[in-house]
Coordinates of C-alpha atoms in Angstrom, one line a residue:
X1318 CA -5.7 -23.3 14.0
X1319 CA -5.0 -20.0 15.9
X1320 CA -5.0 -19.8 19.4
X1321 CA -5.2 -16.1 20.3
X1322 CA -5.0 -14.6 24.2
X1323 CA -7.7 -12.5 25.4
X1324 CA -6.6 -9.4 27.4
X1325 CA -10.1 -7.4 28.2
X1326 CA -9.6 -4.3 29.7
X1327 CA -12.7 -2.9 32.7
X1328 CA -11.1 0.3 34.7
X1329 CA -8.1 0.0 33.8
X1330 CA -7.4 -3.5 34.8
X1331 CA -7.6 -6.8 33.2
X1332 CA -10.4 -9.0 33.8
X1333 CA -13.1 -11.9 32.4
X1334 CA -16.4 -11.5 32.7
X1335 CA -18.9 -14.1 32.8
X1336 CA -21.5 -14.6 30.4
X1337 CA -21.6 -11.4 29.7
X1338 CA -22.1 -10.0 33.0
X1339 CA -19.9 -7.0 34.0
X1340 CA -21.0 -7.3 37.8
X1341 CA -19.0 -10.8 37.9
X1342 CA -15.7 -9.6 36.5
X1343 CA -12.8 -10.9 37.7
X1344 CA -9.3 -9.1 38.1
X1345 CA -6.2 -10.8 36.8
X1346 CA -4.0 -8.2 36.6
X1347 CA -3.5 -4.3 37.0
X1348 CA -1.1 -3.9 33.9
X1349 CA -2.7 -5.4 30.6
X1350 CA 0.4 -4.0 28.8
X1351 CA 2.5 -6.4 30.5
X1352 CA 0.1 -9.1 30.5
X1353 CA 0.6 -8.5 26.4
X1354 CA 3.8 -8.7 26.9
X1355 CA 4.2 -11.9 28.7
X1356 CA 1.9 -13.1 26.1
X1357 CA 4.2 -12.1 23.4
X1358 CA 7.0 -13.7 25.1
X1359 CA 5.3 -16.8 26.0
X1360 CA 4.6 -17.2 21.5
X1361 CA 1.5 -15.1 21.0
X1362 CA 1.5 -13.8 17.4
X1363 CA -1.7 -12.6 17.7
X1364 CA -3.5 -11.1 20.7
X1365 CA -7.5 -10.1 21.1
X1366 CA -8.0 -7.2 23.1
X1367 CA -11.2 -5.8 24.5
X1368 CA -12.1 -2.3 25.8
X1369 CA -15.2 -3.1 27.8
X1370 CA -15.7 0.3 29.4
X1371 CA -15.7 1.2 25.6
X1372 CA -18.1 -1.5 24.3
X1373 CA -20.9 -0.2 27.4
X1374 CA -20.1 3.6 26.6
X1375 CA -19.9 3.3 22.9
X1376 CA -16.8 5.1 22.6
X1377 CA -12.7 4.3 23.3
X1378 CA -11.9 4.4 27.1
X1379 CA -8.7 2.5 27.3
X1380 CA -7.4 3.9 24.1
X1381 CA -4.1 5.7 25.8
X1382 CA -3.6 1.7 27.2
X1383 CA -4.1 0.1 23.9
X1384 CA -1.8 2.6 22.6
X1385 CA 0.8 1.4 25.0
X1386 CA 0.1 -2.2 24.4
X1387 CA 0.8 -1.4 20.5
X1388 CA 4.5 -0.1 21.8
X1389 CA 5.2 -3.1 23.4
X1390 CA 4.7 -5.8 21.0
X1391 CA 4.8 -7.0 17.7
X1392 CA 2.1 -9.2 18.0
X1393 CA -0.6 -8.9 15.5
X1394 CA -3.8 -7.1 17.9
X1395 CA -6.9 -6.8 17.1
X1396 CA -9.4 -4.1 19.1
X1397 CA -13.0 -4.2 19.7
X1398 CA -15.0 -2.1 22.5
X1399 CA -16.3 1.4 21.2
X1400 CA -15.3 1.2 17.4
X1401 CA -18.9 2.6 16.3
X1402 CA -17.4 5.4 13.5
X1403 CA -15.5 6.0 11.1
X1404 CA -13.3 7.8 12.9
X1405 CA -12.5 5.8 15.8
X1406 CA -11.9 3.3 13.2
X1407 CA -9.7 5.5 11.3
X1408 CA -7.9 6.5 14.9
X1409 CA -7.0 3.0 16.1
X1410 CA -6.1 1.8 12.0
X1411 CA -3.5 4.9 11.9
X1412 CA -2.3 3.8 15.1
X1413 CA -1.0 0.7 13.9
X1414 CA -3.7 -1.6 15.4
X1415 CA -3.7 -4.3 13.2
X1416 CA -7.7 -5.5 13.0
X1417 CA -10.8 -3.3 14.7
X1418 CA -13.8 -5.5 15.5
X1419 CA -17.3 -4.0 14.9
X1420 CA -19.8 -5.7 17.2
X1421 CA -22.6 -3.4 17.8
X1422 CA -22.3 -1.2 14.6
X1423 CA -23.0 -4.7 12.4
X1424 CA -26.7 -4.0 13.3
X1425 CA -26.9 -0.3 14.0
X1426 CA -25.1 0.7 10.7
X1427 CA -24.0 -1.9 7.7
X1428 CA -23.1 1.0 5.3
X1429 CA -20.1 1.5 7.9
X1430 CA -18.7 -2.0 7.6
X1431 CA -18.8 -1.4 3.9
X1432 CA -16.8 1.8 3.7
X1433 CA -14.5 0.5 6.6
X1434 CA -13.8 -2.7 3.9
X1435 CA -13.7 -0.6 0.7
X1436 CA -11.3 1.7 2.5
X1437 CA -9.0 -0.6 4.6
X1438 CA -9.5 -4.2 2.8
X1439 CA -11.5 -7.0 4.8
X1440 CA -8.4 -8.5 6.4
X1441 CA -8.5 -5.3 8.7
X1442 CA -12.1 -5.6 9.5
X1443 CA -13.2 -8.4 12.1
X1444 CA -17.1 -8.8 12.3
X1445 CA -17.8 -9.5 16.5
X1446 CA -21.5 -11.6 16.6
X1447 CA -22.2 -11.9 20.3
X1448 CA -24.8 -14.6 20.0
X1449 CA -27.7 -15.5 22.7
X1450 CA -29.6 -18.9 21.3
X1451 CA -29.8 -17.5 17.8
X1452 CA -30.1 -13.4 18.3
X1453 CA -27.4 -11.0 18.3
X1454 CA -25.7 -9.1 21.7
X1455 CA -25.1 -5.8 21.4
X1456 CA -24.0 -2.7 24.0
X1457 CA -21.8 -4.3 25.9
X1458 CA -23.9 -7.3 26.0
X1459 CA -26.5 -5.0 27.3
X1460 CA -29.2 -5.4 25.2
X1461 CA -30.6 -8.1 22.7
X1462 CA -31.7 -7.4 18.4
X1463 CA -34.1 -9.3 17.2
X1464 CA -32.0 -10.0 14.2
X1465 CA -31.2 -13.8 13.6
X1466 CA -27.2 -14.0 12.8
X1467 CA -27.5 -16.2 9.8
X1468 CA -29.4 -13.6 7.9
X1469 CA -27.0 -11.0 8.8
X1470 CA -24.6 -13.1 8.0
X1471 CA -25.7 -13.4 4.6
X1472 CA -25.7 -9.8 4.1
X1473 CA -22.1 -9.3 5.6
X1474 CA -20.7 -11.9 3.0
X1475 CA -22.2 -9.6 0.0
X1476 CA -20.0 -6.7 1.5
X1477 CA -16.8 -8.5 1.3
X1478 CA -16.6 -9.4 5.1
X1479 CA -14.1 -12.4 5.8
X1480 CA -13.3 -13.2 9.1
X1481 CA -15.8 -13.7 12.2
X1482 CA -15.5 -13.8 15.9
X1483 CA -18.7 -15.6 17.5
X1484 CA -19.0 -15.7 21.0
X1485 CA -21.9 -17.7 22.7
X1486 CA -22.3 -15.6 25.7
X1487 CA -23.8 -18.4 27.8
X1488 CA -20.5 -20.4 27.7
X1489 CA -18.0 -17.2 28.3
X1490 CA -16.1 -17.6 31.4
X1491 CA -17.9 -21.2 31.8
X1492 CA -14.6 -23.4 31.0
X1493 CA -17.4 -25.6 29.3
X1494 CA -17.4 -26.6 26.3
X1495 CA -18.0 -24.5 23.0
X1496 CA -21.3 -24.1 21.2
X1497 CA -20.0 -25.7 17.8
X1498 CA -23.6 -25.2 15.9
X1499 CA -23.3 -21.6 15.0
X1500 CA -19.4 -21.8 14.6
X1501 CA -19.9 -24.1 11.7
X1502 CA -23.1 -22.7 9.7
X1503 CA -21.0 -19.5 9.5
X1504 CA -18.3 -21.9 8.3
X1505 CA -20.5 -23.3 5.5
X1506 CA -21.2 -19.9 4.5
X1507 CA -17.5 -19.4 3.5
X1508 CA -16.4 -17.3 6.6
X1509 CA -13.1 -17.1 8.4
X1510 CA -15.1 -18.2 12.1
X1511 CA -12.6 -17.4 15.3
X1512 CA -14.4 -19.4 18.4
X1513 CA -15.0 -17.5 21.7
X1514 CA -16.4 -18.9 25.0
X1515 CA -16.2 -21.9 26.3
X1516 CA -12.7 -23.3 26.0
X1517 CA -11.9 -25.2 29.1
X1518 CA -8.9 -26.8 28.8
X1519 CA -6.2 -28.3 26.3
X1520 CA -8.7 -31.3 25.5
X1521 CA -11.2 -28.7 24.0
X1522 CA -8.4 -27.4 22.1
X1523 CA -7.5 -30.8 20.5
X1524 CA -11.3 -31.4 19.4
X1525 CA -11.1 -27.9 17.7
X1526 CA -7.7 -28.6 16.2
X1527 CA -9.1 -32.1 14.3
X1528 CA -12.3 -30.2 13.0
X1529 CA -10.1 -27.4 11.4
X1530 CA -11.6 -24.3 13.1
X1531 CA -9.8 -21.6 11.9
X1532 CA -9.0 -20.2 15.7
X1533 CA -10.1 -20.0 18.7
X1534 CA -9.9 -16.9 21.7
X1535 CA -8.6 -18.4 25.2
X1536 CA -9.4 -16.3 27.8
X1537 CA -10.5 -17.6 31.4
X1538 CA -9.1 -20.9 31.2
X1539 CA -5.5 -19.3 30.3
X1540 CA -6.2 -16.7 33.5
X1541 CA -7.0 -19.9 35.6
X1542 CA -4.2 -21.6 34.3
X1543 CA -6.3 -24.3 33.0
X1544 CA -4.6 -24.3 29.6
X1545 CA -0.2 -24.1 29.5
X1546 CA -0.3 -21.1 26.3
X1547 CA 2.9 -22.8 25.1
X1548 CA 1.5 -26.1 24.7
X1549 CA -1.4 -25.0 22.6
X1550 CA 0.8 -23.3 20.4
X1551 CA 2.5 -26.0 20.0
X1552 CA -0.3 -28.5 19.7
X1553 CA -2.1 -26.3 16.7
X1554 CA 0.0 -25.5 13.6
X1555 CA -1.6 -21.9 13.6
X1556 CA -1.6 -19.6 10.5
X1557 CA 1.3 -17.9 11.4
X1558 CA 3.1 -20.8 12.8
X1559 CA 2.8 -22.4 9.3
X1560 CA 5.9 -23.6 8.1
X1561 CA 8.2 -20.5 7.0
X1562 CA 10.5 -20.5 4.3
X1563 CA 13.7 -19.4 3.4
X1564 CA 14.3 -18.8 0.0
X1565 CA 18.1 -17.5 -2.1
X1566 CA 17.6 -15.3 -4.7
X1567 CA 19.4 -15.3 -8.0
X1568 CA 19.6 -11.7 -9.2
X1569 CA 20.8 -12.4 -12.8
X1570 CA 22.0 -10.3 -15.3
X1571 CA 24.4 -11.2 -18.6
X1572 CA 23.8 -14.8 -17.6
X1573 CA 26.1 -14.6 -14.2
X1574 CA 24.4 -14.1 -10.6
X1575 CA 25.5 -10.5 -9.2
X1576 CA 24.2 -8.3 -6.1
X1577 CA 24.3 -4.7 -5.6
X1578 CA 23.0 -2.1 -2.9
X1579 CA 19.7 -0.1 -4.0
X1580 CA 19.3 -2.2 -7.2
X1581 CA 23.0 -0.7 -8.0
X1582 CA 26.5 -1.0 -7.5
X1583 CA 26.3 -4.5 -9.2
X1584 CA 29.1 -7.5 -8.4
X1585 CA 30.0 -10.8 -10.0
X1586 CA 28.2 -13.4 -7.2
X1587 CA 28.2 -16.8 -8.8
X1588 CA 27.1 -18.9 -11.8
X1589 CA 23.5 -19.6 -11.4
X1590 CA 23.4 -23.4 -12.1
X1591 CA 26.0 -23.9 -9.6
X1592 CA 24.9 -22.1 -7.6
X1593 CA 20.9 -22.9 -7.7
X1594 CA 21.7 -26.4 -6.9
X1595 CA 24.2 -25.4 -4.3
X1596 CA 21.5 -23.9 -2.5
X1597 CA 19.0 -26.8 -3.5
X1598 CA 21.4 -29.1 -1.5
X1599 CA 22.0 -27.0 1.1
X1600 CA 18.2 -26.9 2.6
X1601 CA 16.7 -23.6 0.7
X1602 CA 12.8 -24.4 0.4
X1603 CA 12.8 -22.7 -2.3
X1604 CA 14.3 -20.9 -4.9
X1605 CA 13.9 -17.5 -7.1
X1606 CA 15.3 -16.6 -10.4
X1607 CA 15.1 -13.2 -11.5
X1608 CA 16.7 -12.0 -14.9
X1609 CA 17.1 -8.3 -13.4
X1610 CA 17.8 -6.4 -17.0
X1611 CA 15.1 -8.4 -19.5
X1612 CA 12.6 -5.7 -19.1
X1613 CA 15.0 -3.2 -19.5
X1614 CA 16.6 -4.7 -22.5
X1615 CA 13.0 -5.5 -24.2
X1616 CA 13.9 -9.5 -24.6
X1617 CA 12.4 -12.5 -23.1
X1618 CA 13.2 -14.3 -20.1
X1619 CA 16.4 -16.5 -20.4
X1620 CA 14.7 -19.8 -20.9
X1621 CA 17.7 -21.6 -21.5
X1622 CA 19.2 -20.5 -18.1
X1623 CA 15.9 -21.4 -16.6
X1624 CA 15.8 -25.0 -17.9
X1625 CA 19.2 -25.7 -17.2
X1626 CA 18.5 -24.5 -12.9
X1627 CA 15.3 -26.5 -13.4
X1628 CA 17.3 -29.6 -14.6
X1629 CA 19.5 -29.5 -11.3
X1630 CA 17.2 -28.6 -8.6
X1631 CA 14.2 -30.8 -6.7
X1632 CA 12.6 -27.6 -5.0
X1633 CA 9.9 -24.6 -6.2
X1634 CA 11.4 -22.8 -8.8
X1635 CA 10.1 -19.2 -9.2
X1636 CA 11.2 -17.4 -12.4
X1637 CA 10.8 -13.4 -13.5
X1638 CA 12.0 -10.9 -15.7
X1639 CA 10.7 -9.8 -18.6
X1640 CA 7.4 -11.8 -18.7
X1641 CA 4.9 -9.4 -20.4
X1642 CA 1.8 -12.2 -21.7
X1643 CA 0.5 -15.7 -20.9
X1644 CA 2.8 -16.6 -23.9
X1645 CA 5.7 -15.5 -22.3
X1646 CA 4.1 -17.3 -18.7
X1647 CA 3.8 -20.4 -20.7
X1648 CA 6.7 -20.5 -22.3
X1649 CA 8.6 -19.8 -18.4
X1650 CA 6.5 -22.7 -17.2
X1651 CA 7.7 -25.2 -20.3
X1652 CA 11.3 -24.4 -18.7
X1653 CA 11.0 -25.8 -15.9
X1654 CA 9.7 -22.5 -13.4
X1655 CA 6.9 -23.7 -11.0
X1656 CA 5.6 -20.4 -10.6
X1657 CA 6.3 -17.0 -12.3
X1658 CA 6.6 -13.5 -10.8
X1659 CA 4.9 -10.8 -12.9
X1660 CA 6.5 -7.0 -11.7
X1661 CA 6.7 -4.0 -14.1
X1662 CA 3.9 -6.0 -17.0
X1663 CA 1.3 -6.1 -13.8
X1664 CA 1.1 -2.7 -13.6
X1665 CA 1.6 -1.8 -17.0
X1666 CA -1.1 -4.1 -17.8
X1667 CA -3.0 -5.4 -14.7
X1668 CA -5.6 -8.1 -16.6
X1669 CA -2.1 -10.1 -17.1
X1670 CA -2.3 -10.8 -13.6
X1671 CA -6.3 -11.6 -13.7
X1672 CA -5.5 -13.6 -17.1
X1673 CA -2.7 -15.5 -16.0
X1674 CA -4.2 -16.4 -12.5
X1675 CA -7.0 -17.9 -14.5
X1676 CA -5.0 -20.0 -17.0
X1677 CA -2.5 -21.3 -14.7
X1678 CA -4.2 -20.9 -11.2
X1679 CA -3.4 -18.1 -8.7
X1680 CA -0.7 -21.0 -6.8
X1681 CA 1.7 -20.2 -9.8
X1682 CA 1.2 -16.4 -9.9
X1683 CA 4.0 -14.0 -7.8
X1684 CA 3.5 -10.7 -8.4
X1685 CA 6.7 -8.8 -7.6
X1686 CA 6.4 -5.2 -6.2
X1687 CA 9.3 -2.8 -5.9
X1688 CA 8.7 0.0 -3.1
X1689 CA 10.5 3.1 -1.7
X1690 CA 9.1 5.2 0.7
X1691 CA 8.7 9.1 -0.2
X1692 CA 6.9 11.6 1.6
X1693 CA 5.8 9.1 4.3
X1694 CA 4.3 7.1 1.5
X1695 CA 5.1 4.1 0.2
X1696 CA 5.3 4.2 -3.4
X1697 CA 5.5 0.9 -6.4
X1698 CA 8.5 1.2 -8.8
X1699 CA 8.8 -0.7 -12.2
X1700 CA 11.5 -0.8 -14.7
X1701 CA 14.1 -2.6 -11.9
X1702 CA 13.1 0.1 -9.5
X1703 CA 14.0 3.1 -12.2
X1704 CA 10.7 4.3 -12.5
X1705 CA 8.3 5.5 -9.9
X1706 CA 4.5 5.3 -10.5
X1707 CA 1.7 7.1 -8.9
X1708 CA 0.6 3.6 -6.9
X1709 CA 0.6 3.4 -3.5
X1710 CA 1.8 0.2 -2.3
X1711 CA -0.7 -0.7 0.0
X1712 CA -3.6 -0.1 -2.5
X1713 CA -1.7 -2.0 -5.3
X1714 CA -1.3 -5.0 -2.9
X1715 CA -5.3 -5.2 -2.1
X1716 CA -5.4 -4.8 -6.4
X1717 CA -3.3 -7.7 -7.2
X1718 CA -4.9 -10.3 -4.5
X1719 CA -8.3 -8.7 -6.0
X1720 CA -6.7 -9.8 -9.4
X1721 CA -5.9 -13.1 -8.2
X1722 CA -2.1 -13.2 -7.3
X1723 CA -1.3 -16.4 -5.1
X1724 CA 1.7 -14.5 -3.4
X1725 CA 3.4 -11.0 -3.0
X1726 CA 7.3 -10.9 -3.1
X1727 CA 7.9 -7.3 -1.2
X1728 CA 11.1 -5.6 -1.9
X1729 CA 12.0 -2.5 -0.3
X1730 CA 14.3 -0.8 -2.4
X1731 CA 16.1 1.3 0.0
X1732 CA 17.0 -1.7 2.3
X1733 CA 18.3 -4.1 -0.7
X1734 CA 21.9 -5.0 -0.2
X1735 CA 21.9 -2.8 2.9
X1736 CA 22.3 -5.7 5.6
X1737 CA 20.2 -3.3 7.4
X1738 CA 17.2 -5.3 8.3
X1739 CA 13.7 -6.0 6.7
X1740 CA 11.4 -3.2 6.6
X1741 CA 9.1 -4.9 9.4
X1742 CA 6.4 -1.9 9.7
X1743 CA 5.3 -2.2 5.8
X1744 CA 5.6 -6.1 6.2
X1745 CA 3.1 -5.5 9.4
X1746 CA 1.3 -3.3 7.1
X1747 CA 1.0 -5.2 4.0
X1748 CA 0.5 -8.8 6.2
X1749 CA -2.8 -7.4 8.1
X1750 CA -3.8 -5.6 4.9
X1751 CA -4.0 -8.7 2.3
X1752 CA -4.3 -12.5 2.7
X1753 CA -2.0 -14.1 0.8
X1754 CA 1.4 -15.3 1.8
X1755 CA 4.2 -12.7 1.8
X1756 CA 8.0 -13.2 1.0
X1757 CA 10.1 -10.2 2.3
X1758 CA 12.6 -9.2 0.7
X1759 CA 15.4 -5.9 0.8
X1760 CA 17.7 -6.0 4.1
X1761 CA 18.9 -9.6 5.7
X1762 CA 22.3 -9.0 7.0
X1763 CA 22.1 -11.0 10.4
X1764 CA 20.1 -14.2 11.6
X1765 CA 18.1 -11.7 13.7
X1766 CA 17.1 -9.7 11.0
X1767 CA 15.1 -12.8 9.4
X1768 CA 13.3 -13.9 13.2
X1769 CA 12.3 -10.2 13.1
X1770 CA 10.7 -10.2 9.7
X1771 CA 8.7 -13.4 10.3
X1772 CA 7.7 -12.2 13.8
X1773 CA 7.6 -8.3 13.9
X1774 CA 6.7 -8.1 10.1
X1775 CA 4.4 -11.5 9.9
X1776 CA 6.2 -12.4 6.9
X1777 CA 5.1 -15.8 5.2
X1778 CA 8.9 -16.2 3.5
X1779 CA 12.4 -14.9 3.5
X1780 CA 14.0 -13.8 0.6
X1781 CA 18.1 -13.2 0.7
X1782 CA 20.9 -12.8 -1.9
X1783 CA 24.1 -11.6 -0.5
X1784 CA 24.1 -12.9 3.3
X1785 CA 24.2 -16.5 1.3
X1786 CA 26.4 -15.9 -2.2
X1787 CA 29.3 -14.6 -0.2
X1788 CA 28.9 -17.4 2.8
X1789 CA 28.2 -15.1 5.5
X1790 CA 25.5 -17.7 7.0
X1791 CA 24.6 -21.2 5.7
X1792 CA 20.5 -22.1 5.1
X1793 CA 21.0 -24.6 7.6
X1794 CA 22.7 -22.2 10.1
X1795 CA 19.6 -19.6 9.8
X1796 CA 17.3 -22.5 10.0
X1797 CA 18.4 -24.0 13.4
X1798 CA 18.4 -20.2 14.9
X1799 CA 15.3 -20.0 13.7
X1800 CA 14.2 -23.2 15.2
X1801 CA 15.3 -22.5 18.3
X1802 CA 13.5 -19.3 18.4
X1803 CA 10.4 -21.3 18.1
X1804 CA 9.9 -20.4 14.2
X1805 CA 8.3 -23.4 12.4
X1806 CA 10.8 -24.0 9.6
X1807 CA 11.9 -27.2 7.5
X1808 CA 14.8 -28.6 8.7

């Protein structure tokens, strides 16, 4: 479950409200940047910020603060508070805030939540319901629709809508207990339901944790110090405190591992078999097998290398190159792979990614994309990153979860073999754009460099060639840094 600080912003300052009522705020601090950034440091991923001036006035008030807050941290923020237009969607969205949150706008104007979905993908778009008995809250918490939530509720789900804030107003600032009814018929309806109001102290958190919420907002109760932020992190194995993992990658080409810089300048690296298990032994969770000239060279996948990896090796085996049909998928799987990444076919042919996701389950489908960025665009490659194509990266990756891909592996061309660092602002992108897991790839060349991935760039996985085949860093060495900088990893 995620636990998510609340920093909402009245004049300037951070306060809580109670119940709604803005004539009983309470100041806890005059710098909500810095309360963001104690937040940050205390192991918030995630942080849920409010612009009340904004939500009463129906437009951004606190914008050139929020804008500061996004400077300061890497955490994941989502804004609500005056997002009523396009525009001001498109404003914060271009800004780098991660998730908007439309409250009043989900009755005054549906057709905006649509477009804001079509446009940006529903991992971007929060739905706020501000919830009195049964009705909805709108203006600030001003004023009270007669519209019952689970109808509208209904209608949001037809538009693509995903995640959910619901706040009972009645327990907000209460340090009560949560109202769990409306929580979970929203739940049964398939949503994404964030709980707001009415956590009190660790014990509530505990109860939320063992009915599998999917997170929950703390806002007075942390102010009040009711709740220690560090202990409910780590009490709740959040979503992006799930378990990360570090994966070798075996780049192979005229059946011998090699590793270049930009996909060239290729060297001799290893012997796959030897070194697959090697890396087995040594702690990788996982491994990944790619037979880097196949396509190129119009021939299958070397299923004879695969098997022989597969024979040696007790972890997940992911195997591309070359795969162009579920023939070729199948044929992969017989090997030994336990999941296959599909790169240049996908978007030479994208129903091979519906078709295979089908036949063998999205679990076992990577799709591999290839990026470079050019013109302040990032653009897919295909062909071993020879040939650009006209896709955008960021629309591709909402295609191929669309299409039913289980996982992305991200490489960015221009950081491969650079030892430069991941790109982290397309892994921020990409990670708030799409929901399934992400493995970066293109840039490790310090134990930093992988922290920064999985906390600046929200990455799901690590992916690393050369900083492991010529013993720069062992797994187990990354894994204990990692470890001690609170990263949830397998040790």
């Amino acid at each position: 479950m995620l636990v998510i600080p609340a920093i909402d912003i009245l004049n300037g300052k951070c306060v809580r409200l109670t119940q709604g009522n803005f004539s009983l705020a309470k100041k806890y601090s005059n710098n909500p940047v810095q309360m963001a950034k104690r937040f940050t440091q205390a192991g918030a991923t995630r942080i849920h910020i409010v612009d009340l001036d904004g939500a009463k006035s129906g437009k951004p008030i606190n914008f050139t603060l929020i804008k500061k807050t996004r400077q300061s941290t890497p955490a994941i923020l989502e804004i609500g508070g005056g997002i009523r237009n396009l525009k001001t969607a498109k404003t914060y969205l271009d800004l780098g805030i991660d998730k908007i949150i439309i409250g009043t706008s989900v009755i005054k104007n549906l057709k905006l939540i649509k477009n804001l979905i079509d446009k940006y993908g529903s991992q971007r778009i929060i739905i706020g319901l501000d919830l009195n008995k049964d009705k909805i809250v709108i203006n600030g918490w001003k004023k009270t629709s007669q519209q019952n939530y689970l109808s509208l509720a209904k209608k949001l789900k037809k538009i693509g809508t995903r995640e959910i804030i619901c706040t009972d107003i009645s327990r907000d600032g209460m340090l009560s207990n949560p109202n769990l009814e409306p929580i979970k018929k929203l739940q049964a309806l398939g949503f994404w339901v964030i709980i707001s109001g009415g956590i009190a102290n660790i014990n509530t958190i505990k109860k939320l944790q063992t009915q599998k919420f999917y997170g929950a907002i703390l806002g007075k109760a942390l102010y009040e110090n009711k709740i220690n932020f560090k202990q409910a992190i780590k009490l709740t194995k959040t979503t992006n405190n799930l378990t990360k993992r570090i994966i070798p990658c075996l780049d192979v080409k005229n059946n011998q591992v090699v590793k270049g810089i930009k996909f060239k300048k290729l060297t001799f690296a290893g012997d796959p078999a030897e070194l697959g298990k090697k890396y087995a032994e040594a702690g990788a969770d996982e491994l990944v097998f790619l037979d880097i000239t196949a396509t190129l060279e119009k021939r299958k996948t070397l299923c004879s290398m695969v098997q022989k990896i597969a024979n040696n090796i007790f972890i997940p085996f992911t195997v591309g190159g070359g795969i162009k049909s579920v023939k070729d998928i199948s044929a992969v799987l017989k090997a030994g792979a336990d999941k296959i990444a599909i790169n240049t076919a996908g978007v030479l042919n994208p129903k091979l990614i519906k078709q295979a996701s089908k036949k063998f389950g999205s679990q076992c489908i990577v799709v591999a994309i290839d990026t470079k960025k050019v013109n302040n665009d990032y653009f897919v490659y295909i062909n071993s990153g020879k040939t650009k194509t006209k896709l955008k990266v960021l629309d591709w990756v909402r295609q191929v979860e669309k299409l039913g891909a289980g996982e992305i592996l991200l490489t960015a061309i221009d950081r491969d073999g650079t030892k430069s660092g991941f790109d982290n602002n397309l892994l921020r992108q990409i990670c708030s754009t799409v929901n399934i897991p992400i493995i970066a790839s293109g840039g490790a060349g310090k134990l930093a460099d992988f922290k920064n991935a999985i906390i600046k760039g929200g990455a799901d996985a690590v992916l690393a060639a050369s900083i492991f085949h010529y013993n720069k860093k062992t797994i187990n060495t990354l894994k204990k840094y990692l470890k001690k900088n609170n990263i949830n990893v397998r040790i």
